[in-house]
Coordinates of C-alpha atoms in Angstrom, one line a residue:
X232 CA 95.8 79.6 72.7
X233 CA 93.9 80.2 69.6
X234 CA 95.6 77.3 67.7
X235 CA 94.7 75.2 71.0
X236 CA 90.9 76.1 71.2
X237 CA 90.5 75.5 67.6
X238 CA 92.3 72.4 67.6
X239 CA 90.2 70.9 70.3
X240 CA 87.1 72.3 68.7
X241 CA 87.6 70.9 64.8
X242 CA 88.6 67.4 66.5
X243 CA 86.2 67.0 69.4
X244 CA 83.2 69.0 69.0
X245 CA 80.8 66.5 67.5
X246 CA 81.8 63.9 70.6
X247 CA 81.5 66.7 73.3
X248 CA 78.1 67.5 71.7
X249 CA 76.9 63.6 71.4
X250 CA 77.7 63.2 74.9
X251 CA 76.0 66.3 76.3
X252 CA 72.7 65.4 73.5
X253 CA 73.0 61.8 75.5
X254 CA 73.1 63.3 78.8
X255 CA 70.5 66.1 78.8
X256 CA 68.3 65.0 75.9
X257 CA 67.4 68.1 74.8
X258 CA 69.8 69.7 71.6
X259 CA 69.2 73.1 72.6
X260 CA 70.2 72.4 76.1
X261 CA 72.8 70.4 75.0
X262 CA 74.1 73.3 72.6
X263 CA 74.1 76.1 75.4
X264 CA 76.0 73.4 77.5
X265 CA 78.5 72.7 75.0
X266 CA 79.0 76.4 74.8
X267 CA 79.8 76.2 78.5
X268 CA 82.6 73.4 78.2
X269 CA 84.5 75.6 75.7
X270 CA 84.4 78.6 78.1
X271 CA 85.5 76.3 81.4
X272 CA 88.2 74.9 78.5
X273 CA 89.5 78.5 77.6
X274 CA 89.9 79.2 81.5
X275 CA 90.9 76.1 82.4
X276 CA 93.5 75.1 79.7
X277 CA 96.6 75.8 81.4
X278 CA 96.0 73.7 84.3
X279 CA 95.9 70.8 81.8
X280 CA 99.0 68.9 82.1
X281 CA 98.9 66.0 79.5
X282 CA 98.7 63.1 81.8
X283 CA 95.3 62.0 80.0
X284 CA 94.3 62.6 76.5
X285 CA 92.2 65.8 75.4
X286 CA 89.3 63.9 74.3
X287 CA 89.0 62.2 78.2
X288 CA 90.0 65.7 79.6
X289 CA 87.3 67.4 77.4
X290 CA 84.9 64.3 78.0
X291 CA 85.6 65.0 81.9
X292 CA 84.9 68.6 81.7
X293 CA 81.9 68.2 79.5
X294 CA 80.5 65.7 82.4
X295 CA 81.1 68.4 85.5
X296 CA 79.2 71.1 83.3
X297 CA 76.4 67.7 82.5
X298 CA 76.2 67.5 86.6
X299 CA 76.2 71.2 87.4
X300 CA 73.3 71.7 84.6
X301 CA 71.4 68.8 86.8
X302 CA 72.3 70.2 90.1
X303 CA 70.6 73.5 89.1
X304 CA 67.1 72.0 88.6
X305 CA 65.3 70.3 91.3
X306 CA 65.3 66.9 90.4
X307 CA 68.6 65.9 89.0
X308 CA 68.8 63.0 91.2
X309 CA 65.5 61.5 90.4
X310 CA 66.5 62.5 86.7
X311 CA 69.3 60.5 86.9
X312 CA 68.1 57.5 88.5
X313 CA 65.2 57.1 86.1
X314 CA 68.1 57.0 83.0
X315 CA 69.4 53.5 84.8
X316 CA 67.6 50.3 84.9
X317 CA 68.7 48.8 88.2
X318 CA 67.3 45.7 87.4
X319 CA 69.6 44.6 84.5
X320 CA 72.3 47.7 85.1
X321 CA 72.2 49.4 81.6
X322 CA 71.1 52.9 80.8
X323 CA 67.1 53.2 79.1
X324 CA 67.1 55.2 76.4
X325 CA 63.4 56.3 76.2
X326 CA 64.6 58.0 72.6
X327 CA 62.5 56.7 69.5
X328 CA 64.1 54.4 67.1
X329 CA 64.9 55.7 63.7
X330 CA 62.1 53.3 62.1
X331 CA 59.6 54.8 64.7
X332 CA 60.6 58.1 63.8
X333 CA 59.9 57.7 60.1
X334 CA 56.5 56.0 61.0
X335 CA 55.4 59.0 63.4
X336 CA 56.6 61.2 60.6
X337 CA 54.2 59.6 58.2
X338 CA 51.4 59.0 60.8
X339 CA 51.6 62.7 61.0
X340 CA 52.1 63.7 57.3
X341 CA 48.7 61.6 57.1
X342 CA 47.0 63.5 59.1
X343 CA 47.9 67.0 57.9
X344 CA 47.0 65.5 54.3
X345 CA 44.0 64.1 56.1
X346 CA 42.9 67.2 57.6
X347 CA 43.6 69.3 54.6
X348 CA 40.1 67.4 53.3
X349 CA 38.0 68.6 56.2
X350 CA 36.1 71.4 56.3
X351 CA 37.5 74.5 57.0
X352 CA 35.4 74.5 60.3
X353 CA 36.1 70.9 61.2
X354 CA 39.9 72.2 60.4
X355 CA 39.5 74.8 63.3
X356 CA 37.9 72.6 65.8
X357 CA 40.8 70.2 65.1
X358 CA 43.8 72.7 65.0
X359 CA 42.3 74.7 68.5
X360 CA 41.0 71.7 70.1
X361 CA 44.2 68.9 69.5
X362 CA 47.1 71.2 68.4
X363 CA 46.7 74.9 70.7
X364 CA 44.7 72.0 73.5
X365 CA 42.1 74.5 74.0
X366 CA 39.3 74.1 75.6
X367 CA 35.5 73.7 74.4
X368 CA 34.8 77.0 76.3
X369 CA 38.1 78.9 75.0
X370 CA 37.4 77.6 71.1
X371 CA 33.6 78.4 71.1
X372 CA 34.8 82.0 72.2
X373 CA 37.2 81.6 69.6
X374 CA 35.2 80.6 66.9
X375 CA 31.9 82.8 68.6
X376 CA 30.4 79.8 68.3
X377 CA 28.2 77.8 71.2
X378 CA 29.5 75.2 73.4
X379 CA 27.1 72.9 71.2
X380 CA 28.1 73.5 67.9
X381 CA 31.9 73.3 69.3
X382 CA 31.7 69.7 70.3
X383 CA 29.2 68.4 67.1
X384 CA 31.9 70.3 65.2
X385 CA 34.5 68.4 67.0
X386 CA 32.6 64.9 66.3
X387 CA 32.4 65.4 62.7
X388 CA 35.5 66.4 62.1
X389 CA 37.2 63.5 63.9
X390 CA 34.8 61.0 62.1
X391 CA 36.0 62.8 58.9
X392 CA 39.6 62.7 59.5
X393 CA 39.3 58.6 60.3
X394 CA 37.8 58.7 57.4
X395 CA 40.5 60.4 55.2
X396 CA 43.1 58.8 57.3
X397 CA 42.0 55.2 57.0
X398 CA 41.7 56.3 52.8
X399 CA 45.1 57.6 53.2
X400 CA 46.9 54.3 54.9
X401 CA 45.2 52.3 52.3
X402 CA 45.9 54.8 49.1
X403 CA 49.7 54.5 50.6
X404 CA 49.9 50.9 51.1
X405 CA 48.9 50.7 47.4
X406 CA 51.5 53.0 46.3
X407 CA 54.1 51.0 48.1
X408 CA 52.9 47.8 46.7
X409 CA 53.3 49.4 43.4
X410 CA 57.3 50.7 44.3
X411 CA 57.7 47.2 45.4
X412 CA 56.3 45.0 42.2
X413 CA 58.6 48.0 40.1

């Protein structure tokens, strides 16, 4: 049995784990549900009789733990339904693109840089007010600051940071004109 379970685990896990990733879209999820398939494999290994090949028979097994996952929260039928467009019958992958990714990332390394030129009081309004989503009440008690002082806090810093951030873009769109003429 050992031999059997490490066999199927050194040549499938990566497709089990792409297929759960795809299904749930969540890694964690799709990492305690991968856990799940090896257990239901472990009891279920001597019922397997050969007719299809492991892959499918993991693939299949991987699918009823996908569905039983789904089952168990409320909306797993509007959850799947919203993953097919029934218009031109293909699943929509809502997933960012690799080049979107890597523009996000350096929207948001921008901002961090941009921030890290505010004041340290503008720096708190931002990180309590956009990042914790607090409230003006909840980061004037915070701060032990008033109301007021919360929200011209808030103004300045945001005019500072398009500030920075517009200085940033530019200072980096230099520096990759520069790579480029190199």
């Amino acid at each position: 049995m050992s031999e059997l379970f490490d066999h199927l685990y050194d040549h499938y896990h990566q497709d089990v784990f792409q297929f759960l990733m795809y299904m749930v879209r969540n890694r964690e999820q799709a990492e305690d549900l991968v856990q799940e398939v090896y257990i239901r494999v472990l009891k279920a290994h001597e019922h397997f009789e050969g007719k299809s090949h492991e892959k499918t028979w993991l693939l299949s097994i991987a699918r009823n733990v996908a569905i039983d996952h789904f089952r168990k929260h409320k909306n797993w039928k509007k959850r799947l339904m919203n993953m097919f467009d029934w218009k031109e019958n293909q699943l929509i992958d809502s997933a960012a693109l690799p080049e979107e990714i890597a523009m996000q990332n350096e929207e948001v390394a921008i901002i961090y840089h941009s921030l890290g030129k505010c004041t340290v009081d503008q720096r708190s309004v931002v990180i309590l007010r956009y990042i914790h989503e607090l409230t003006i009440t909840e980061t004037a008690s915070i701060l032990n600051w008033t109301e007021s002082k919360v929200k011209t806090t808030q103004h300045r810093a945001v005019k500072a940071l398009r500030q920075h951030m517009s200085y940033s873009k530019e200072e980096g769109g230099e520096r990759l004109e520069n790579k480029r003429a190199k």
